[in-house]
Short mmCIF file of C-alpha atoms in Angstrom, two decimals:
data_model
loop_
_atom_site.label_atom_id
_atom_site.label_comp_id
_atom_site.label_asym_id
_atom_site.label_seq_id
_atom_site.Cartn_x
_atom_site.Cartn_y
_atom_site.Cartn_z
CA MET A 1 54.14 -17.60 9.59
CA ARG A 2 57.72 -16.93 10.95
CA LEU A 3 57.60 -13.62 9.19
CA ILE A 4 54.18 -12.68 11.00
CA VAL A 5 56.41 -13.14 14.81
CA GLU A 6 59.13 -11.56 13.84
CA ASN A 7 57.97 -9.11 12.29
CA ARG A 8 54.65 -6.71 15.16
CA PHE A 9 53.33 -4.44 12.10
CA ALA A 10 52.38 -7.62 10.52
CA LEU A 11 50.76 -8.80 13.23
CA PHE A 12 49.10 -4.83 14.40
CA GLY A 13 47.87 -5.77 10.23
CA LEU A 14 46.33 -8.99 11.35
CA VAL A 15 44.35 -7.53 14.08
CA ALA A 16 43.44 -4.61 12.52
CA LEU A 17 41.84 -6.82 9.66
CA ALA A 18 40.56 -9.66 10.81
CA LEU A 19 38.69 -6.58 13.36
CA ALA A 20 36.98 -4.87 10.39
CA ALA A 21 35.90 -8.09 9.00
CA LEU A 22 34.03 -8.65 11.93
CA PHE A 23 32.91 -4.91 11.50
CA GLY A 24 31.68 -5.45 8.44
CA ILE A 25 29.84 -8.97 9.14
CA ALA A 26 27.64 -7.31 11.89
CA VAL A 27 26.58 -4.01 9.76
CA ALA A 28 25.88 -6.99 6.90
CA THR A 29 23.83 -8.54 8.86
CA ARG A 30 22.30 -6.57 10.99
CA PRO A 31 18.43 -5.99 11.16
CA VAL A 32 17.47 -3.34 8.77
CA THR A 33 14.70 -0.91 10.56
CA ALA A 34 14.00 2.62 10.15
CA GLU A 35 16.15 3.13 13.56
CA LEU A 36 18.90 1.34 12.16
CA GLY A 37 20.95 -0.20 14.74
CA ILE A 38 18.87 1.32 17.46
CA THR A 39 17.47 -1.09 20.53
CA GLN A 40 14.21 -0.31 21.79
CA PRO A 41 14.39 1.60 25.14
CA GLY A 42 13.73 -1.17 28.70
CA THR A 43 13.69 -0.93 32.26
CA ALA A 44 15.20 -3.14 34.82
CA ARG A 45 15.00 -3.18 38.51
CA PRO A 46 17.82 -2.21 40.79
CA SER A 47 19.28 -5.14 42.41
CA HIS A 48 21.99 -3.05 44.84
CA THR A 49 21.48 0.14 47.04
CA LEU A 50 23.68 2.36 49.40
CA ARG A 51 22.39 5.40 51.68
CA VAL A 52 23.73 7.02 54.10
CA CYS A 53 22.03 8.64 56.91
CA PRO A 54 25.33 11.57 58.86
CA ALA A 55 25.17 10.31 62.78
CA PRO A 56 22.01 12.45 64.90
CA HIS A 57 23.82 15.83 66.04
CA ASP A 58 22.37 16.10 69.38
CA GLY A 59 23.27 13.24 71.14
CA ASP A 60 20.78 14.46 73.23
CA ALA A 61 17.45 14.05 71.28
CA ASP A 62 15.31 10.98 70.44
CA SER A 63 16.87 10.06 66.64
CA SER A 64 15.44 7.35 64.47
CA VAL A 65 16.38 6.07 60.85
CA ALA A 66 14.18 3.91 58.86
CA ALA A 67 13.58 2.78 55.75
CA PHE A 68 10.98 0.97 53.05
CA ALA A 69 10.43 -0.78 49.86
CA PRO A 70 7.76 -1.17 48.29
CA ARG A 71 6.51 -5.22 47.72
CA VAL A 72 5.85 -5.78 43.88
CA SER A 73 5.23 -9.12 43.29
CA ARG A 74 4.40 -11.78 45.71
CA ASP A 75 7.87 -13.61 45.55
CA ASP A 76 10.49 -10.57 46.44
CA GLU A 77 12.38 -11.43 48.72
CA GLY A 78 16.33 -10.09 49.42
CA GLY A 79 18.06 -7.96 52.00
CA LEU A 80 17.88 -5.17 53.93
CA TRP A 81 20.78 -4.63 56.30
CA ALA A 82 22.21 -1.38 58.54
CA VAL A 83 26.16 -0.81 60.20
CA PRO A 84 28.32 2.06 61.21
CA VAL A 85 30.35 3.91 59.08
CA PRO A 86 33.50 4.74 61.65
CA GLU A 87 35.01 8.60 61.73
CA ALA A 88 38.26 9.34 59.64
CA GLU A 89 41.43 8.70 61.94
CA GLU A 90 43.13 12.86 62.12
CA GLU A 91 46.12 11.40 60.03
CA PRO A 92 45.27 8.35 57.97
CA GLU A 93 48.05 5.82 57.11
CA GLU A 94 49.63 5.96 53.79
CA ASP A 95 48.39 2.59 51.44
CA GLY A 96 50.87 -0.02 51.78
CA GLU A 97 51.13 -3.82 51.70
CA ASP A 98 50.47 -3.21 55.39
CA SER A 99 46.92 -0.79 56.29
CA GLY A 100 47.29 -1.24 59.29
CA GLY A 101 43.30 -1.45 59.50
CA ARG A 102 40.77 0.07 57.46
CA GLY A 103 42.46 1.60 54.84
CA GLY A 104 42.01 -1.57 52.63
CA SER A 105 39.23 -2.87 50.73
CA ASP A 106 38.72 -6.22 53.42
CA ALA A 107 38.84 -3.53 56.25
CA GLN A 108 36.09 -1.52 53.98
CA SER A 109 33.54 -4.90 54.00
CA THR A 110 33.77 -5.29 57.59
CA SER A 111 33.37 -1.81 58.41
CA THR A 112 30.31 -1.14 56.04
CA GLY A 113 29.48 -4.14 54.98
CA THR A 114 29.34 -4.59 51.21
CA SER A 115 31.54 -7.66 50.72
CA GLY A 116 28.47 -9.01 49.97
CA GLU A 117 26.78 -10.27 53.12
CA PRO A 118 26.25 -8.27 55.97
CA ASP A 119 28.68 -8.85 59.41
CA PRO A 120 26.64 -9.73 62.33
CA GLY A 121 29.22 -8.45 64.61
CA LEU A 122 27.99 -5.40 62.53
CA LEU A 123 24.91 -4.87 62.68
CA LEU A 124 22.32 -2.38 63.34
CA GLY A 125 19.03 -3.60 64.42
CA GLU A 126 17.99 -6.98 62.75
CA GLU A 127 18.07 -7.49 58.83
CA LEU A 128 15.39 -6.99 56.35
CA THR A 129 14.89 -10.16 54.14
CA GLU A 130 10.70 -9.22 52.07
CA PRO A 131 9.79 -5.79 51.34
CA GLY A 132 6.86 -4.31 52.37
CA SER A 133 7.48 -3.69 56.08
CA VAL A 134 8.83 -0.88 57.84
CA TRP A 135 13.02 -1.95 58.85
CA ALA A 136 13.97 0.72 61.94
CA VAL A 137 16.52 0.86 64.51
CA ASP A 138 17.21 3.54 67.47
CA THR A 139 20.07 5.96 66.08
CA SER A 140 19.56 8.56 69.17
CA THR A 141 23.02 7.19 70.88
CA ALA A 142 24.77 6.74 67.58
CA GLU A 143 27.59 8.26 67.19
CA GLU A 144 28.95 7.85 63.91
CA PRO A 145 26.90 7.41 60.34
CA THR A 146 24.22 5.06 58.93
CA ALA A 147 25.26 2.57 56.39
CA ILE A 148 21.96 0.84 55.13
CA HIS A 149 21.86 -1.91 52.77
CA GLY A 150 20.16 -3.12 49.86
CA ARG A 151 19.92 -6.41 48.11
CA GLY A 152 17.07 -8.17 45.44
CA SER A 153 13.65 -7.19 45.89
CA LEU A 154 14.66 -4.38 49.02
CA ALA A 155 16.53 -2.01 46.80
CA SER A 156 14.10 -1.42 43.96
CA GLY A 157 11.76 2.11 45.14
CA LEU A 158 13.87 1.56 48.87
CA GLU A 159 13.57 5.17 51.06
CA SER A 160 14.92 6.06 54.38
CA ALA A 161 15.44 8.50 56.24
CA GLN A 162 16.16 9.95 59.81
CA ILE A 163 14.21 11.14 62.45
CA THR A 164 15.90 13.34 65.49
CA ALA A 165 13.52 15.08 68.21
CA SER A 166 14.18 17.25 70.93
CA SER A 167 11.83 19.10 72.89
CA ASP A 168 12.81 22.20 71.24
CA GLY A 169 13.37 20.97 67.60
CA LEU A 170 12.74 18.79 65.10
CA THR A 171 14.80 17.13 61.98
CA GLU A 172 13.85 15.00 59.19
CA VAL A 173 16.88 13.77 56.80
CA ARG A 174 17.04 12.01 53.76
CA CYS A 175 19.67 9.08 53.49
CA ALA A 176 22.23 10.44 50.68
CA GLU A 177 23.74 8.12 47.58
CA PRO A 178 26.89 8.64 46.84
CA SER A 179 27.99 10.58 44.86
CA VAL A 180 30.68 12.52 42.45
CA SER A 181 28.91 16.34 42.94
CA THR A 182 26.39 16.87 45.41
CA TRP A 183 24.53 21.32 45.62
CA PHE A 184 23.58 22.74 48.17
CA SER A 185 21.71 25.72 48.46
CA LEU A 186 21.53 28.53 51.70
CA PRO A 187 21.28 31.93 53.37
CA GLY A 188 24.99 33.15 54.12
CA GLY A 189 26.40 33.07 57.52
CA GLY A 190 27.23 37.10 57.38
CA ASP A 191 23.23 38.03 57.06
CA SER A 192 22.38 40.90 59.97
CA GLU A 193 18.74 39.96 58.93
CA GLY A 194 16.76 36.35 58.49
CA VAL A 195 18.76 33.74 59.50
CA ARG A 196 21.70 33.31 61.11
CA LEU A 197 24.19 31.27 61.27
CA ASP A 198 26.77 29.88 64.42
CA ALA A 199 27.77 26.88 62.39
CA LEU A 200 27.79 25.45 59.36
CA THR A 201 29.18 21.49 59.25
CA VAL A 202 29.52 19.40 55.68
CA ARG A 203 29.86 15.32 56.60
CA LEU A 204 31.11 13.09 54.06
CA THR A 205 31.08 9.87 54.25
CA ASN A 206 32.91 7.08 52.19
CA PRO A 207 31.09 3.91 52.06
CA GLU A 208 32.75 2.15 49.25
CA THR A 209 35.95 0.17 48.96
CA SER A 210 37.53 2.79 47.37
CA ARG A 211 39.49 6.08 48.59
CA ALA A 212 37.58 9.27 47.34
CA THR A 213 38.67 12.32 47.54
CA VAL A 214 36.86 15.38 47.85
CA SER A 215 36.58 18.98 47.36
CA LEU A 216 33.81 21.40 48.10
CA ASP A 217 33.26 24.90 46.02
CA ILE A 218 31.06 27.29 47.78
CA HIS A 219 30.07 30.89 46.37
CA THR A 220 28.33 33.05 48.24
CA SER A 221 28.02 36.75 46.70
CA SER A 222 30.83 37.90 46.00
CA GLY A 223 32.52 35.23 44.52
CA PRO A 224 33.94 31.76 45.73
CA SER A 225 35.50 31.31 48.39
CA PHE A 226 37.93 28.34 49.69
CA SER A 227 40.54 27.21 51.80
CA ILE A 228 43.65 24.59 52.06
CA GLU A 229 41.55 22.37 54.13
CA SER A 230 38.62 22.55 51.63
CA ARG A 231 40.68 21.08 48.79
CA GLY A 232 41.35 17.01 48.22
CA ILE A 233 39.80 15.58 51.64
CA SER A 234 40.89 11.78 51.07
CA LEU A 235 38.82 9.78 52.74
CA LEU A 236 39.76 6.09 53.02
CA PRO A 237 36.42 3.04 52.09
CA GLY A 238 35.09 2.77 55.25
CA GLU A 239 35.08 6.52 56.53
CA SER A 240 33.43 9.42 56.85
CA THR A 241 34.63 13.37 58.61
CA ALA A 242 33.07 16.50 59.15
CA LEU A 243 34.71 19.90 57.63
CA ASP A 244 33.24 23.36 59.05
CA ILE A 245 32.78 26.00 56.92
CA THR A 246 31.33 28.90 59.05
CA GLU A 247 34.21 31.16 58.27
CA LEU A 248 33.99 30.52 53.85
CA ALA A 249 30.52 30.73 54.13
CA GLN A 250 30.14 34.26 55.67
CA SER A 251 27.88 35.37 52.97
CA ILE A 252 25.36 38.81 53.25
CA GLY A 253 23.80 36.80 50.06
CA GLY A 254 22.54 33.26 49.85
CA ILE A 255 25.63 30.65 49.52
CA GLY A 256 26.23 26.95 47.13
CA VAL A 257 27.84 24.74 47.96
CA GLN A 258 29.10 22.22 45.94
CA VAL A 259 30.60 18.74 47.17
CA ARG A 260 32.36 17.07 44.36
CA THR A 261 35.23 13.79 44.15
CA SER A 262 37.85 13.80 41.45
CA THR A 263 38.25 9.82 42.33
CA GLY A 264 35.69 7.89 44.20
CA ARG A 265 32.28 8.78 45.21
CA VAL A 266 30.84 10.28 49.07
CA ALA A 267 27.71 10.05 50.33
CA ALA A 268 27.03 14.59 51.87
CA SER A 269 24.88 15.29 54.34
CA LEU A 270 25.05 20.41 55.54
CA LEU A 271 23.79 20.91 59.08
CA ALA A 272 23.12 24.13 59.77
CA GLU A 273 23.17 25.14 63.75
CA HIS A 274 21.06 28.48 63.93
CA ALA A 275 21.76 31.82 66.64
CA GLU A 276 18.11 31.44 66.74
CA GLY A 277 15.78 28.02 67.00
CA PRO A 278 17.50 24.42 67.09
CA ALA A 279 19.35 23.23 64.36
CA ASP A 280 18.26 21.74 61.11
CA TRP A 281 20.06 19.75 57.68
CA VAL A 282 19.54 20.95 54.60
CA PRO A 283 18.00 19.29 51.77
CA PRO A 284 20.71 18.44 48.73
CA THR A 285 18.93 20.45 45.63
CA ALA A 286 18.56 19.69 42.28
CA ALA A 287 22.30 19.84 39.86
CA PRO A 288 22.69 23.20 37.87
CA ALA A 289 19.93 23.81 35.15
CA ARG A 290 18.01 26.41 34.24
CA GLU A 291 14.93 25.24 35.19
CA HIS A 292 14.08 24.06 39.29
CA VAL A 293 10.73 23.91 40.84
CA ILE A 294 11.49 24.01 44.48
CA PRO A 295 8.69 22.48 46.47
CA GLY A 296 7.76 22.85 49.99
CA VAL A 297 7.78 26.52 51.10
CA PRO A 298 5.70 26.31 54.29
CA PRO A 299 2.46 28.19 55.43
CA GLY A 300 2.38 30.99 58.10
CA GLY A 301 3.93 33.85 59.58
CA GLY A 302 8.30 34.20 58.80
CA ARG A 303 10.12 34.75 56.00
CA ARG A 304 10.77 33.01 52.95
CA HIS A 305 14.31 33.07 51.35
CA LEU A 306 15.42 31.71 47.94
CA VAL A 307 18.95 31.49 47.38
CA VAL A 308 20.43 31.40 43.51
CA THR A 309 23.81 30.33 42.83
CA ALA A 310 25.30 30.80 38.96
CA PRO A 311 28.34 28.37 38.94
CA GLY A 312 29.69 29.21 35.61
CA GLU A 313 31.64 32.01 34.41
CA GLU A 314 28.64 33.62 33.04
CA PRO A 315 25.70 36.00 34.95
CA ALA A 316 22.61 35.02 35.23
CA VAL A 317 19.26 36.64 34.90
CA VAL A 318 16.54 34.42 37.16
CA ARG A 319 12.63 34.50 36.56
CA VAL A 320 11.13 34.03 39.73
CA HIS A 321 6.90 33.32 40.31
CA VAL A 322 5.13 31.65 43.07
CA ILE A 323 2.71 28.53 42.36
CA GLY A 324 -0.01 29.26 45.50
CA PRO A 325 -3.46 27.72 46.26
CA GLU A 326 -4.67 30.05 43.34
CA ARG A 327 -4.47 28.63 39.74
CA ASP A 328 -3.28 31.91 38.38
CA GLY A 329 -1.49 33.71 41.69
CA ALA A 330 -1.47 36.82 43.51
CA GLU A 331 0.12 39.85 42.12
CA GLN A 332 1.26 41.63 45.59
CA ASP A 333 3.89 44.23 46.41
CA GLY A 334 6.75 43.45 48.51
CA ASP A 335 10.27 43.55 48.71
CA SER A 336 13.58 41.81 47.67
CA GLU A 337 17.06 41.53 48.68
CA GLY A 338 20.00 39.73 46.77
CA GLY A 339 23.38 40.23 48.77
CA GLY A 340 23.74 43.57 46.27
CA ASP A 341 22.75 42.18 43.88
CA ASP A 342 20.09 43.68 41.33
CA ALA A 343 16.25 42.73 41.75
CA SER A 344 13.45 44.34 40.56
CA PRO A 345 9.96 44.42 41.86
CA PRO A 346 8.04 42.05 42.63
CA GLY A 347 5.07 40.38 41.30
CA GLY A 348 5.61 36.29 41.48
CA THR A 349 3.65 34.96 38.83
CA ALA A 350 4.38 33.19 35.20
CA ALA A 351 2.92 36.17 33.72
CA ASP A 352 5.09 38.85 36.17
CA PRO A 353 7.51 37.50 37.64
CA LEU A 354 10.31 38.48 40.21
CA GLU A 355 13.92 39.30 38.65
CA LEU A 356 17.29 38.41 39.84
CA ARG A 357 20.52 38.94 38.88
CA VAL A 358 23.32 36.93 39.60
CA PRO A 359 27.21 37.21 39.03
CA PRO A 360 29.46 34.52 37.56
CA ALA A 361 30.42 31.82 39.90
CA ALA A 362 28.69 33.30 42.61
CA SER A 363 25.16 33.65 44.58
CA ALA A 364 22.19 35.72 45.53
CA ARG A 365 18.74 36.06 47.52
CA ILE A 366 15.57 37.41 47.59
CA SER A 367 12.88 37.70 49.60
CA LEU A 368 9.62 35.86 48.47
CA ASP A 369 7.35 37.43 51.47
CA SER A 370 5.05 38.99 49.74
CA VAL A 371 4.74 36.90 46.93
CA LEU A 372 3.52 33.98 49.05
CA GLY A 373 1.46 35.81 51.86
CA GLY A 374 1.71 33.74 54.70
CA ARG A 375 0.73 30.60 52.02
CA ALA A 376 1.83 27.45 50.98
CA GLY A 377 3.96 27.30 47.67
CA ALA A 378 6.25 27.07 44.95
CA ALA A 379 8.81 28.45 43.67
CA VAL A 380 9.42 27.72 40.08
CA VAL A 381 13.64 29.65 38.79
CA GLU A 382 13.73 30.47 35.39
CA SER A 383 17.27 31.15 34.19
CA ASP A 384 19.34 31.64 31.20
CA VAL A 385 22.35 30.24 31.87
CA PRO A 386 22.20 27.11 34.61
CA VAL A 387 21.84 28.33 38.04
CA VAL A 388 21.28 26.41 41.33
CA ALA A 389 18.62 27.05 44.58
CA GLY A 390 17.20 26.46 47.47
CA LEU A 391 14.99 28.40 49.66
CA ALA A 392 14.87 28.90 54.01
CA ALA A 393 11.82 29.63 55.95
CA GLU A 394 12.21 30.65 58.92
CA PHE A 395 9.10 30.59 61.88
CA THR A 396 7.67 33.48 63.84
CA GLY A 397 5.34 34.13 66.54
CA ASP A 398 3.46 36.02 67.94
CA ASP A 399 6.33 38.48 67.79
CA PRO A 400 6.89 38.64 64.11
CA ASP A 401 10.78 40.20 65.62
CA GLU A 402 11.28 36.15 66.83
CA ILE A 403 12.57 33.05 64.75
CA LEU A 404 10.99 30.06 67.04
CA GLU A 405 12.60 27.48 64.11
CA THR A 406 14.04 27.41 60.33
CA ALA A 407 13.82 24.94 58.23
CA TYR A 408 15.36 24.41 54.87
CA THR A 409 13.35 22.92 50.68
CA ALA A 410 14.99 22.39 47.82
CA ALA A 411 14.53 21.90 43.93
CA VAL A 412 13.76 18.07 43.32
CA PRO A 413 12.30 15.78 40.81
CA PRO A 414 8.62 15.47 40.19
CA LEU A 415 6.83 12.12 40.41
CA SER A 416 5.65 11.30 36.81
CA PHE A 417 5.17 8.94 34.79
CA PRO A 418 5.15 6.62 32.88
CA LEU A 419 8.59 5.59 36.36
CA ASP A 420 8.46 7.75 38.55
CA THR A 421 5.22 7.38 40.11
CA THR A 422 5.88 6.05 43.56
CA ALA A 423 6.91 7.81 46.51
CA VAL A 424 7.62 6.94 49.69
CA LEU A 425 7.71 8.48 53.91
CA PRO A 426 9.83 5.65 54.47
CA ASP A 427 7.97 6.67 58.76
CA SER A 428 5.38 8.65 60.65
CA PRO A 429 6.71 9.32 64.24
CA GLU A 430 4.35 9.14 66.78
CA GLY A 431 3.51 13.00 68.51
CA ALA A 432 4.34 14.62 65.64
CA GLY A 433 1.79 15.71 62.54
CA THR A 434 1.94 14.35 59.17
CA ARG A 435 1.38 17.60 55.79
CA LEU A 436 1.54 17.30 52.22
CA VAL A 437 2.38 20.52 50.30
CA LEU A 438 1.33 19.13 46.87
CA THR A 439 2.18 21.62 43.60
CA ALA A 440 0.83 20.90 40.34
CA PRO A 441 2.23 22.80 37.69
CA GLY A 442 0.96 21.74 34.12
CA ALA A 443 -2.25 19.79 34.70
CA ASP A 444 -4.40 17.96 37.24
CA VAL A 445 -2.60 15.32 39.32
CA ARG A 446 -5.39 12.91 41.55
CA LEU A 447 -2.44 11.15 44.06
CA MET A 448 -3.00 7.91 46.90
CA ALA A 449 -1.57 8.02 50.12
CA THR A 450 -1.35 4.37 51.52
CA PRO A 451 -0.24 4.09 55.41
CA ILE A 452 1.83 1.16 55.75
CA GLY A 453 2.52 0.17 59.54
CA ALA A 454 5.90 -1.48 60.65
CA ASP A 455 4.42 -5.06 60.19
CA GLY A 456 3.21 -4.57 56.83
CA THR A 457 -0.25 -4.05 57.51
CA GLN A 458 -1.79 -1.55 55.48
CA GLY A 459 -4.81 0.69 56.40
CA ASP A 460 -7.33 2.86 54.40
CA ALA A 461 -5.93 4.66 51.64
CA VAL A 462 -6.84 8.34 51.21
CA ARG A 463 -6.76 10.00 47.71
CA ALA A 464 -5.82 13.64 47.07
CA GLU A 465 -6.55 16.10 44.58
CA VAL A 466 -4.59 18.91 43.12
CA ALA A 467 -5.76 21.47 39.76
CA ALA A 468 -2.87 22.83 37.31
CA GLY A 469 -1.12 25.09 38.83
CA THR A 470 -1.77 25.27 42.10
CA THR A 471 -0.18 24.04 45.93
CA THR A 472 -2.23 21.99 47.38
CA VAL A 473 -1.62 21.48 51.65
CA PHE A 474 -3.05 17.44 52.14
CA GLY A 475 -2.81 15.92 55.95
CA GLY A 476 -2.46 16.93 59.13
CA GLU A 477 -6.10 17.18 60.45
CA ASP A 478 -8.05 17.74 56.80
CA GLY A 479 -8.59 14.27 55.78
CA GLY A 480 -5.50 13.08 56.25
CA TRP A 481 -4.45 9.35 56.51
CA THR A 482 -4.41 6.97 60.10
CA ALA A 483 -2.25 4.30 60.59
CA PRO A 484 -3.28 1.13 60.21
CA ASP A 485 -5.62 -0.59 62.54
CA GLY A 486 -4.44 -2.87 64.74
CA THR A 487 -0.36 -1.50 65.00
CA ASP A 488 1.33 0.73 67.57
CA PRO A 489 0.91 4.06 67.18
CA ALA A 490 4.15 4.01 68.76
CA ASP A 491 5.93 2.05 66.30
CA GLY A 492 5.57 4.79 63.43
CA HIS A 493 4.18 3.93 60.11
CA ALA A 494 5.22 4.74 56.24
CA VAL A 495 3.21 6.13 53.91
CA ARG A 496 3.27 4.95 50.05
CA LEU A 497 2.02 7.47 47.78
CA ASP A 498 1.63 6.83 44.25
CA LEU A 499 0.57 8.78 41.45
CA LEU A 500 -3.03 7.81 39.79
CA GLU A 501 -3.84 6.59 35.66
CA GLY A 502 -3.87 10.14 33.79
CA SER A 503 -1.81 12.45 36.06
CA GLY A 504 0.52 15.26 35.54
CA PRO A 505 4.03 15.65 37.31
CA LEU A 506 3.80 16.47 41.20
CA TYR A 507 6.02 18.11 43.30
CA VAL A 508 5.62 16.71 46.98
CA ALA A 509 7.53 17.89 50.23
CA ARG A 510 5.93 16.37 53.51
CA ILE A 511 6.36 19.46 56.77
CA LEU A 512 6.91 17.59 60.23
CA ALA A 513 5.46 19.56 63.04
CA ASP A 514 5.43 19.32 66.98
CA GLY A 515 4.47 22.48 69.09
CA ASP A 516 6.50 25.60 67.26
CA ALA A 517 9.54 23.09 66.07
CA ARG A 518 8.82 22.12 62.10
CA SER A 519 10.61 20.42 59.73
CA VAL A 520 10.63 20.27 55.44
CA LEU A 521 11.87 17.75 54.38
CA PRO A 522 11.33 17.88 49.96
CA VAL A 523 10.14 13.94 48.70
CA ARG A 524 11.74 12.52 45.20
CA PRO A 525 10.59 9.54 43.51
CA ALA A 526 11.65 6.47 44.53
CA PRO A 527 11.00 4.14 40.98
CA VAL A 528 11.20 0.58 41.31
CA GLU A 529 11.72 0.58 37.72
CA VAL A 530 14.45 3.04 36.76
CA ALA A 531 14.93 3.42 32.49
CA LEU A 532 18.44 1.44 30.26
CA PRO A 533 20.03 3.65 28.19
CA VAL A 534 19.66 3.22 24.25
CA VAL A 535 21.93 1.32 22.91
CA ARG A 536 23.27 2.36 19.09
CA ASP A 537 25.76 0.98 16.70
CA THR A 538 29.47 2.28 17.39
CA MET A 539 32.50 1.29 17.32
CA VAL A 540 32.74 1.21 21.14
CA GLY A 541 31.44 -1.83 21.17
CA VAL A 542 34.79 -3.22 19.16
CA VAL A 543 37.10 -1.12 19.90
CA PRO A 544 37.44 0.54 23.51
#
C-alpha cells in the first residue's frame, strides 16, 4: 500500500485496471441481440422551452404576442410566462467579483426569469398554468424583446408569434429559439430593380444565463462582406442589441446572412425596411443542405425573387422547380437574373428545372415570375453542394410598377409522420384574413384545421385535401374555418393543424391579409414529443 501511495504510476495503473475490469464485465453481461449494445429509439416530451419575440418595429402600430401549447392529456399542467429582455449597455462592464447589476447570472434571473420561477414584478400579462388555451399580451408599447418561457406540459408543442398591424402594413414574426447558428436569405439592398431596402437590421437577444459572443457572416453576390462591428459581439446574460448591416448588404443580387455564436446561444431576428412599402420581418431559413422546399409563395401580381447562397468553398450548380396548383406544373418562358451569375432559360418543372450557378461564399438571385404566373406555389431547390435559400415576394396593384407590399418566406421542415404531425397558428387576429398555402410534394395529404378560442373553446374542425405534387390555397372565404361559437372575435383565436393518418409530408405557410397589407409566415411543426438519440456501446460512456 505504501508503494502505491508513493508511486503515482502504480496508482494510475490500478485505476486503468479497474476501468478495464468494469468494461469487461459490461461486455460479458450485455444482452446478445442482432444489434449488440444498441438501444431502441425513444421519444420524450420537452419539459422546458424558451422563445424570444423582437421588440415591435413600429411604435405607433398595434402589436401583440400570442402563444399556444396543445393539450395532450387531461392532467397536463405546467407554466407559461413572459418577461422583457433589456437592451445591452453601450459599454458593458467587465466581468469581475462585482458585476454591477445585469452582468451576472443573478441579474439575468431577475431580467428574464430563467431562475425557475417567474418574478411577479416583471411578468408581462398573466402566467398560464394549463395548456389548451391561448396566452396573449399586448406589446404595442414594448421597447424591449419579450422572452417567453414554457415549463412542463406547456413546453411541448408550444408555438408563439408576434403580429404588428398598422394603417399601411401587416407583419408577423415567429418568436425564435436561442441557437448557435441562424440563417437568413433575401435580395440585396443594392438592387436597381425589385426589392429596394432602406435599412436592414439584425436583432440579437441573449435570454440565457451565460455570456454569448456573436459574429455575422454576410454572403453577397460578390463574396463575403463584414466589418469590425459584425465580429465578436458580446452580449451579457439577459441582454439584447440591434446591428445595422445595411452597408454590408449592398449587393446587386442576393445576400445570405448567418448569425453564429462562438460561446452561448442567441435568438436572432432580421428586419427589412423597404424604400417602397412598409417594413417586414425576414423568417429564418434552413441550415445549408443539398435540398430545400420553400412553401408559401403567394398568389397575385408582382415579382417573386428566389435567393440562393453557397456558403462553402465550392461553387454550386442549383436546379429549381416550382410546385403549383397543377400536378405536373406548366412549362412557360420567362427570365432569370442572378446578380451576374449564369442562369439558363427557365422551364420551372421537375423535368425541366431552372438552373442557377452560384460562386463559392456568395449569393445569387433568380426570378420565378414566369414559371409561377401569379399562382401560389412552393419552390424546390436542389444543389450539388449544401446551400441556403429564401424567397421575397412583391405585391403590386393596378400599376405593375407600383410595389404596395413585400413579404418573405423561407425553407422549413414539413409536417410528417411519425412525430411532426402537428402545427400551430398561435393567433388569427380580428379583421385580418388567413389563408394557408399547402404543398404536398410526394403523396396525397389530408389535414385537419381546428380553431381554438382564447378560453380553450374548440370550434368546428375543417378538413383540407392536397393532391400529390400540387399546391392548394386553403382558408379565407374558400371553405376555411371560423372562430369558435361564443368567443369574442376581438380576442382572436388559435388554429391547430393535424396531419391525418396515411398522409405524406406537407409544407405549410400562412398568409395574413388586411386590405393591401400582406404577411407570409412559413409554418414549422410543433411536436409534442421529440426523438431521443440512439445509444450505442462506446468507451465514451466510461472514459470522457
